[in-house]
Amino acid sequence: MMMSCRNIDLGTSVLDLMPCGCPCSSSPTSRRILFGNCSKTFCRIGTRSYGGGNLVFLRRDSGSCRAIPAKPKESTLLNGLGQEKTVMFNLRQESRKPISLETLFEIVADDLQKLNDNLLSIVGAENPVLISAAEQIFGAGGKRMRPGLVFLVSRATAELAGLKELTLEHRRLAEIIEMIHTASLIHDDVLDESDMRRGKETVHQLFGTRVAVLAGDFMFAQASWYLANLENLEVIKLISQVIKDFASGEIKQASSLFDCDVKLDEYLLKSYYKTASLVAASTKGAAIFSSVGSEVAEQMYQFGKNLGLSFQVVDDILDFTQSSEQLGKPAANDLAKGNITAPVIFALENEPRLREIIESEFCEPGSLEEAIDMVRNRGGIKRAQELAKEKAEFALKNLNCLPRSGFRSALEDMVMFNLERID
């Protein structure tokens, strides 16, 4: 997997390149590198060259080595956007430690804990039924990725703007984003008639469709109320558009079921409406509350959009490559219901028989299993992987406007974490 690295300070991310056993604590060459709110000890153990740029390999006190550019060139800022030299190297040729969400969000762990403490009281304060529903929703193994992104972008852009601490608006935005996301999941499960999510029964399965719909409506309304109280018209418009996009995405999907003529651009637009719109609005909103320039705010929007699209493509790949137990829902569920995703679109280009099976709505016994095999074996997965990596590269480029910090490194690691799901 070729990735374009903009003088990436790999020493502050989780790209561990080789083991070493040097005693850093006693080495005279050890030094400390600060990132975010913490510092780590490193020991210089050697230098390699990649694409004309030297990388110094350093050992962290955890027992693994990392790489950073030797004598990195200073970035120049033009209208707030850093212009940095591109260094190319092949990540697949280097052994590296898998990225975990726990490690990735460790730098904003306190922020996420405060969010968790607030969510149940915000949602369930007015009705006992909602308290029970909220406990089911927020206790279903959610990864808090969207609010985690809000906090990472908030802190990265706050550093750029010279803010020492997050504002109340930053924190409220993260809560609003998680409420909107959760409300959309409740409604999605009702529309899709899904009984399981993340390995647990869905809200409508436990409490009935009526309560589930009302719980989702309430959460949308509660999020909108908190949004209005932020009193920032630009952010209000931005997040309000997301709720409209959710509906547009569902309508687009419902109107194109079992339609084998769906084009890739149409799929990406639907994916933007259903997934990337919220991510893009949350990352831009975080930048706006840091009071950075419009150029940086727009780059954060594009980062969220590209990351969101990459995540959706990866999710659609996993629908064909993981088991029901791994997914926490039935495998190939989208295809079974006629939802045409990227792997299917690409496989259709090479397998005419697949069109016949899908357009027949799997009326023959075993036809769904045959279609799944075709998607897996006729280039659909590979082409979709390439699409996910393309969007991921765009997302990494969007981060060039941010100063080098642990928060930016964590955002880069988020992009890589997503791709690792299909490695």
GROMACS .gro file of N, CA and C in nm, residues 277-364:
model
  264
  277SER      N    1  -2.113   1.295   0.548
  277SER     CA    2  -2.164   1.429   0.576
  277SER      C    3  -2.149   1.464   0.724
  278LEU      N    4  -2.185   1.372   0.812
  278LEU     CA    5  -2.175   1.397   0.956
  278LEU      C    6  -2.029   1.410   0.999
  279VAL      N    7  -1.942   1.325   0.947
  279VAL     CA    8  -1.801   1.332   0.984
  279VAL      C    9  -1.741   1.465   0.937
  280ALA      N   10  -1.772   1.504   0.814
  280ALA     CA   11  -1.718   1.629   0.760
  280ALA      C   12  -1.769   1.750   0.838
  281ALA      N   13  -1.897   1.750   0.872
  281ALA     CA   14  -1.953   1.862   0.947
  281ALA      C   15  -1.893   1.870   1.087
  282SER      N   16  -1.867   1.755   1.148
  282SER     CA   17  -1.813   1.755   1.284
  282SER      C   18  -1.669   1.806   1.287
  283THR      N   19  -1.588   1.765   1.189
  283THR     CA   20  -1.449   1.810   1.188
  283THR      C   21  -1.439   1.959   1.151
  284LYS      N   22  -1.524   2.005   1.060
  284LYS     CA   23  -1.523   2.148   1.028
  284LYS      C   24  -1.577   2.229   1.144
  285GLY      N   25  -1.684   2.181   1.207
  285GLY     CA   26  -1.739   2.251   1.322
  285GLY      C   27  -1.637   2.268   1.432
  286ALA      N   28  -1.557   2.162   1.457
  286ALA     CA   29  -1.451   2.170   1.558
  286ALA      C   30  -1.351   2.279   1.524
  287ALA      N   31  -1.314   2.288   1.395
  287ALA     CA   32  -1.219   2.390   1.352
  287ALA      C   33  -1.277   2.531   1.366
  288ILE      N   34  -1.406   2.545   1.336
  288ILE     CA   35  -1.471   2.676   1.349
  288ILE      C   36  -1.468   2.724   1.493
  289PHE      N   37  -1.494   2.634   1.588
  289PHE     CA   38  -1.493   2.674   1.729
  289PHE      C   39  -1.352   2.700   1.782
  290SER      N   40  -1.250   2.659   1.705
  290SER     CA   41  -1.113   2.696   1.740
  290SER      C   42  -1.075   2.831   1.682
  291SER      N   43  -1.165   2.890   1.601
  291SER     CA   44  -1.143   3.022   1.541
  291SER      C   45  -1.022   3.024   1.449
  292VAL      N   46  -1.001   2.915   1.374
  292VAL     CA   47  -0.896   2.916   1.272
  292VAL      C   48  -0.952   2.977   1.144
  293GLY      N   49  -0.865   3.000   1.047
  293GLY     CA   50  -0.909   3.061   0.922
  293GLY      C   51  -0.999   2.970   0.840
  294SER      N   52  -1.067   3.028   0.743
  294SER     CA   53  -1.160   2.952   0.660
  294SER      C   54  -1.090   2.845   0.577
  295GLU      N   55  -0.962   2.871   0.538
  295GLU     CA   56  -0.889   2.770   0.460
  295GLU      C   57  -0.867   2.642   0.540
  296VAL      N   58  -0.828   2.658   0.666
  296VAL     CA   59  -0.806   2.541   0.752
  296VAL      C   60  -0.939   2.471   0.780
  297ALA      N   61  -1.043   2.548   0.807
  297ALA     CA   62  -1.174   2.489   0.833
  297ALA      C   63  -1.221   2.407   0.713
  298GLU      N   64  -1.198   2.457   0.592
  298GLU     CA   65  -1.238   2.384   0.472
  298GLU      C   66  -1.156   2.256   0.455
  299GLN      N   67  -1.027   2.261   0.487
  299GLN     CA   68  -0.945   2.140   0.481
  299GLN      C   69  -0.993   2.035   0.581
  300MET      N   70  -1.038   2.081   0.697
  300MET     CA   71  -1.092   1.988   0.796
  300MET      C   72  -1.223   1.927   0.747
  301TYR      N   73  -1.302   2.004   0.675
  301TYR     CA   74  -1.424   1.951   0.615
  301TYR      C   75  -1.390   1.841   0.514
  302GLN      N   76  -1.292   1.870   0.427
  302GLN     CA   77  -1.252   1.773   0.326
  302GLN      C   78  -1.189   1.649   0.390
  303PHE      N   79  -1.113   1.669   0.497
  303PHE     CA   80  -1.058   1.555   0.571
  303PHE      C   81  -1.171   1.464   0.621
  304GLY      N   82  -1.270   1.524   0.686
  304GLY     CA   83  -1.382   1.445   0.736
  304GLY      C   84  -1.458   1.376   0.625
  305LYS      N   85  -1.476   1.444   0.515
  305LYS     CA   86  -1.548   1.386   0.401
  305LYS      C   87  -1.471   1.266   0.344
  306ASN      N   88  -1.342   1.281   0.319
  306ASN     CA   89  -1.263   1.172   0.262
  306ASN      C   90  -1.249   1.056   0.359
  307LEU      N   91  -1.229   1.086   0.487
  307LEU     CA   92  -1.221   0.980   0.586
  307LEU      C   93  -1.354   0.906   0.597
  308GLY      N   94  -1.464   0.981   0.598
  308GLY     CA   95  -1.597   0.920   0.607
  308GLY      C   96  -1.627   0.830   0.489
  309LEU      N   97  -1.590   0.873   0.368
  309LEU     CA   98  -1.611   0.790   0.250
  309LEU      C   99  -1.524   0.664   0.255
  310SER      N  100  -1.399   0.680   0.299
  310SER     CA  101  -1.311   0.564   0.311
  310SER      C  102  -1.367   0.464   0.412
  311PHE      N  103  -1.418   0.515   0.525
  311PHE     CA  104  -1.478   0.427   0.625
  311PHE      C  105  -1.597   0.352   0.568
  312GLN      N  106  -1.683   0.420   0.491
  312GLN     CA  107  -1.801   0.354   0.437
  312GLN      C  108  -1.763   0.245   0.337
  313VAL      N  109  -1.664   0.274   0.252
  313VAL     CA  110  -1.620   0.172   0.156
  313VAL      C  111  -1.564   0.051   0.230
  314VAL      N  112  -1.485   0.075   0.335
  314VAL     CA  113  -1.430  -0.036   0.413
  314VAL      C  114  -1.543  -0.116   0.479
  315ASP      N  115  -1.641  -0.048   0.536
  315ASP     CA  116  -1.756  -0.118   0.594
  315ASP      C  117  -1.825  -0.206   0.491
  316ASP      N  118  -1.838  -0.154   0.368
  316ASP     CA  119  -1.905  -0.231   0.263
  316ASP      C  120  -1.821  -0.350   0.219
  317ILE      N  121  -1.688  -0.337   0.227
  317ILE     CA  122  -1.601  -0.452   0.199
  317ILE      C  123  -1.617  -0.559   0.307
  318LEU      N  124  -1.615  -0.514   0.432
  318LEU     CA  125  -1.625  -0.608   0.544
  318LEU      C  126  -1.757  -0.685   0.542
  319ASP      N  127  -1.859  -0.627   0.483
  319ASP     CA  128  -1.988  -0.695   0.473
  319ASP      C  129  -1.975  -0.825   0.395
  320PHE      N  130  -1.869  -0.833   0.310
  320PHE     CA  131  -1.846  -0.954   0.231
  320PHE      C  132  -1.732  -1.040   0.285
  321THR      N  133  -1.646  -0.984   0.367
  321THR     CA  134  -1.526  -1.057   0.408
  321THR      C  135  -1.528  -1.103   0.553
  322GLN      N  136  -1.620  -1.052   0.635
  322GLN     CA  137  -1.628  -1.092   0.775
  322GLN      C  138  -1.752  -1.178   0.800
  323SER      N  139  -1.748  -1.250   0.910
  323SER     CA  140  -1.860  -1.335   0.948
  323SER      C  141  -1.966  -1.252   1.021
  324SER      N  142  -2.082  -1.311   1.039
  324SER     CA  143  -2.188  -1.244   1.113
  324SER      C  144  -2.144  -1.213   1.256
  325GLU      N  145  -2.066  -1.305   1.315
  325GLU     CA  146  -2.019  -1.284   1.453
  325GLU      C  147  -1.924  -1.164   1.459
  326GLN      N  148  -1.837  -1.151   1.361
  326GLN     CA  149  -1.744  -1.038   1.359
  326GLN      C  150  -1.816  -0.906   1.335
  327LEU      N  151  -1.916  -0.909   1.248
  327LEU     CA  152  -1.989  -0.787   1.212
  327LEU      C  153  -2.089  -0.745   1.319
  328GLY      N  154  -2.138  -0.842   1.397
  328GLY     CA  155  -2.245  -0.813   1.492
  328GLY      C  156  -2.380  -0.800   1.424
  329LYS      N  157  -2.389  -0.845   1.299
  329LYS     CA  158  -2.513  -0.844   1.221
  329LYS      C  159  -2.494  -0.945   1.109
  330PRO      N  160  -2.602  -0.982   1.037
  330PRO     CA  161  -2.587  -1.081   0.930
  330PRO      C  162  -2.487  -1.036   0.824
  331ALA      N  163  -2.401  -1.128   0.779
  331ALA     CA  164  -2.305  -1.098   0.673
  331ALA      C  165  -2.378  -1.078   0.540
  332ALA      N  166  -2.320  -0.995   0.454
  332ALA     CA  167  -2.378  -0.965   0.322
  332ALA      C  168  -2.522  -0.917   0.333
  333ASN      N  169  -2.552  -0.849   0.441
  333ASN     CA  170  -2.688  -0.804   0.466
  333ASN      C  171  -2.735  -0.701   0.364
  334ASP      N  172  -2.645  -0.613   0.325
  334ASP     CA  173  -2.682  -0.510   0.227
  334ASP      C  174  -2.719  -0.572   0.093
  335LEU      N  175  -2.637  -0.665   0.046
  335LEU     CA  176  -2.666  -0.728  -0.083
  335LEU      C  177  -2.798  -0.804  -0.076
  336ALA      N  178  -2.822  -0.874   0.033
  336ALA     CA  179  -2.945  -0.951   0.046
  336ALA      C  180  -3.068  -0.862   0.035
  337LYS      N  181  -3.056  -0.737   0.079
  337LYS     CA  182  -3.169  -0.644   0.074
  337LYS      C  183  -3.168  -0.557  -0.052
  338GLY      N  184  -3.072  -0.585  -0.142
  338GLY     CA  185  -3.071  -0.514  -0.270
  338GLY      C  186  -2.993  -0.385  -0.271
  339ASN      N  187  -2.916  -0.359  -0.165
  339ASN     CA  188  -2.836  -0.237  -0.159
  339ASN      C  189  -2.706  -0.258  -0.235
  340ILE      N  190  -2.686  -0.184  -0.343
  340ILE     CA  191  -2.571  -0.203  -0.431
  340ILE      C  192  -2.455  -0.116  -0.381
  341THR      N  193  -2.348  -0.180  -0.331
  341THR     CA  194  -2.234  -0.109  -0.275
  341THR      C  195  -2.113  -0.121  -0.367
  342ALA      N  196  -2.003  -0.058  -0.329
  342ALA     CA  197  -1.885  -0.052  -0.416
  342ALA      C  198  -1.835  -0.189  -0.461
  343PRO      N  199  -1.818  -0.287  -0.372
  343PRO     CA  200  -1.771  -0.418  -0.421
  343PRO      C  201  -1.862  -0.479  -0.526
  344VAL      N  202  -1.993  -0.459  -0.512
  344VAL     CA  203  -2.089  -0.513  -0.610
  344VAL      C  204  -2.077  -0.438  -0.742
  345ILE      N  205  -2.068  -0.306  -0.736
  345ILE     CA  206  -2.056  -0.225  -0.858
  345ILE      C  207  -1.935  -0.269  -0.939
  346PHE      N  208  -1.821  -0.290  -0.872
  346PHE     CA  209  -1.700  -0.331  -0.944
  346PHE      C  210  -1.712  -0.473  -0.996
  347ALA      N  211  -1.769  -0.565  -0.919
  347ALA     CA  212  -1.784  -0.703  -0.965
  347ALA      C  213  -1.878  -0.713  -1.084
  348LEU      N  214  -1.980  -0.627  -1.087
  348LEU     CA  215  -2.075  -0.628  -1.199
  348LEU      C  216  -2.007  -0.599  -1.333
  349GLU      N  217  -1.897  -0.525  -1.330
  349GLU     CA  218  -1.825  -0.494  -1.454
  349GLU      C  219  -1.762  -0.618  -1.516
  350ASN      N  220  -1.737  -0.721  -1.434
  350ASN     CA  221  -1.668  -0.841  -1.483
  350ASN      C  222  -1.755  -0.966  -1.487
  351GLU      N  223  -1.876  -0.958  -1.434
  351GLU     CA  224  -1.958  -1.079  -1.423
  351GLU      C  225  -2.103  -1.051  -1.460
  352PRO      N  226  -2.141  -1.075  -1.589
  352PRO     CA  227  -2.280  -1.051  -1.632
  352PRO      C  228  -2.381  -1.134  -1.555
  353ARG      N  229  -2.341  -1.253  -1.516
  353ARG     CA  230  -2.433  -1.341  -1.443
  353ARG      C  231  -2.477  -1.278  -1.310
  354LEU      N  232  -2.391  -1.197  -1.251
  354LEU     CA  233  -2.424  -1.133  -1.124
  354LEU      C  234  -2.544  -1.041  -1.139
  355ARG      N  235  -2.551  -0.971  -1.251
  355ARG     CA  236  -2.667  -0.884  -1.277
  355ARG      C  237  -2.798  -0.964  -1.279
  356GLU      N  238  -2.795  -1.077  -1.345
  356GLU     CA  239  -2.915  -1.160  -1.353
  356GLU      C  240  -2.962  -1.203  -1.214
  357ILE      N  241  -2.868  -1.243  -1.131
  357ILE     CA  242  -2.904  -1.293  -0.997
  357ILE      C  243  -2.963  -1.180  -0.912
  358ILE      N  244  -2.899  -1.063  -0.916
  358ILE     CA  245  -2.946  -0.952  -0.833
  358ILE      C  246  -3.082  -0.904  -0.880
  359GLU      N  247  -3.098  -0.889  -1.012
  359GLU     CA  248  -3.225  -0.839  -1.065
  359GLU      C  249  -3.340  -0.938  -1.043
  360SER      N  250  -3.307  -1.064  -1.021
  360SER     CA  251  -3.410  -1.163  -0.988
  360SER      C  252  -3.446  -1.159  -0.840
  361GLU      N  253  -3.373  -1.073  -0.763
  361GLU     CA  254  -3.392  -1.056  -0.619
  361GLU      C  255  -3.374  -1.187  -0.545
  362PHE      N  256  -3.276  -1.266  -0.595
  362PHE     CA  257  -3.232  -1.389  -0.528
  362PHE      C  258  -3.349  -1.487  -0.509
  363CYS      N  259  -3.427  -1.502  -0.614
  363CYS     CA  260  -3.546  -1.587  -0.603
  363CYS      C  261  -3.512  -1.736  -0.605
  364GLU      N  262  -3.395  -1.772  -0.661
  364GLU     CA  263  -3.356  -1.912  -0.668
  364GLU      C  264  -3.280  -1.953  -0.542
   0.00000   0.00000   0.00000
